[in-house]
XYZ file of C-alpha atoms in Angstrom:
99
model
C 107.975 84.301 84.905
C 104.415 85.818 85.135
C 102.357 85.325 81.839
C 100.035 88.805 80.528
C 96.702 89.635 82.520
C 93.788 88.369 81.173
C 92.659 92.026 80.567
C 95.952 92.902 78.945
C 94.175 91.170 75.095
C 90.638 93.146 76.666
C 90.787 96.921 75.874
C 87.477 97.367 77.253
C 88.250 95.525 80.576
C 91.426 97.245 81.125
C 89.731 100.419 80.778
C 87.167 99.534 83.059
C 89.482 98.301 85.639
C 91.263 101.752 84.815
C 88.826 103.611 85.738
C 87.166 102.089 88.653
C 91.228 102.412 90.168
C 90.485 106.563 89.431
C 87.507 106.160 91.312
C 89.270 104.730 94.008
C 92.054 107.311 93.940
C 89.240 109.857 94.341
C 87.264 107.978 97.071
C 91.288 108.196 99.231
C 92.141 111.884 98.517
C 88.637 112.568 99.810
C 88.674 110.568 102.805
C 92.849 112.320 103.130
C 90.737 115.877 103.227
C 88.402 114.777 105.469
C 91.082 114.123 107.783
C 92.325 117.841 106.615
C 89.728 119.073 107.654
C 89.065 117.493 111.176
C 85.357 115.264 110.065
C 83.398 113.184 112.691
C 85.494 110.362 113.071
C 82.727 108.106 112.152
C 82.686 109.641 109.006
C 85.819 108.711 107.979
C 85.570 105.316 108.898
C 82.541 105.199 106.708
C 84.246 106.365 103.952
C 87.617 104.004 104.389
C 84.815 101.409 104.628
C 83.579 102.442 101.200
C 87.449 102.674 99.352
C 87.940 99.317 101.050
C 84.945 97.868 99.904
C 85.578 99.455 96.370
C 89.065 97.693 96.378
C 87.495 94.041 97.365
C 85.152 94.131 94.266
C 87.535 95.359 92.072
C 89.834 92.009 93.979
C 87.029 90.070 93.009
C 86.534 91.410 89.165
C 90.394 90.325 88.699
C 90.280 87.276 90.348
C 87.030 86.145 88.180
C 88.908 87.674 84.994
C 92.073 85.527 86.291
C 90.199 82.378 86.455
C 88.182 82.766 83.099
C 90.916 83.597 81.168
C 94.608 82.862 82.839
C 93.483 79.745 84.668
C 91.416 78.031 81.756
C 94.113 78.594 79.189
C 96.762 77.137 81.552
C 93.969 74.060 81.867
C 93.737 73.836 78.300
C 97.700 73.664 77.848
C 98.443 71.186 80.248
C 97.061 69.729 83.077
C 100.007 70.239 85.161
C 99.926 74.176 84.079
C 96.514 74.444 85.408
C 97.224 73.091 88.190
C 99.671 75.654 88.482
C 97.097 78.641 88.037
C 94.904 77.232 90.095
C 97.531 77.319 93.026
C 98.050 80.805 92.208
C 94.853 81.767 92.164
C 94.335 80.304 95.227
C 96.789 81.383 97.037
C 95.520 84.988 96.163
C 92.266 84.398 97.764
C 94.044 83.322 100.954
C 95.451 86.853 100.500
C 92.454 88.466 100.085
C 90.630 86.325 103.294
C 93.109 87.908 105.622
C 92.908 91.835 104.170
């Protein structure tokens, strides 16, 4: 069972994440328009790279928040709970590195 995310208790953080996601969504729509308009391949790839970087940046932000909130809170609860959250974060990092 998953606990509530760290940003759930911080309306400013949640709003910031949602705003970033809306910008990324706009970037993706823009890439679709570029393909529809048959823009130059390298220009499309440049925009894909920018969208990918934006997603990676958001991922790092969420991971940092997870470590500062969820991992620290679990470690205060018990050593076992803390180790479980660290393992969870490590697995998330491994998935991000693969992408």
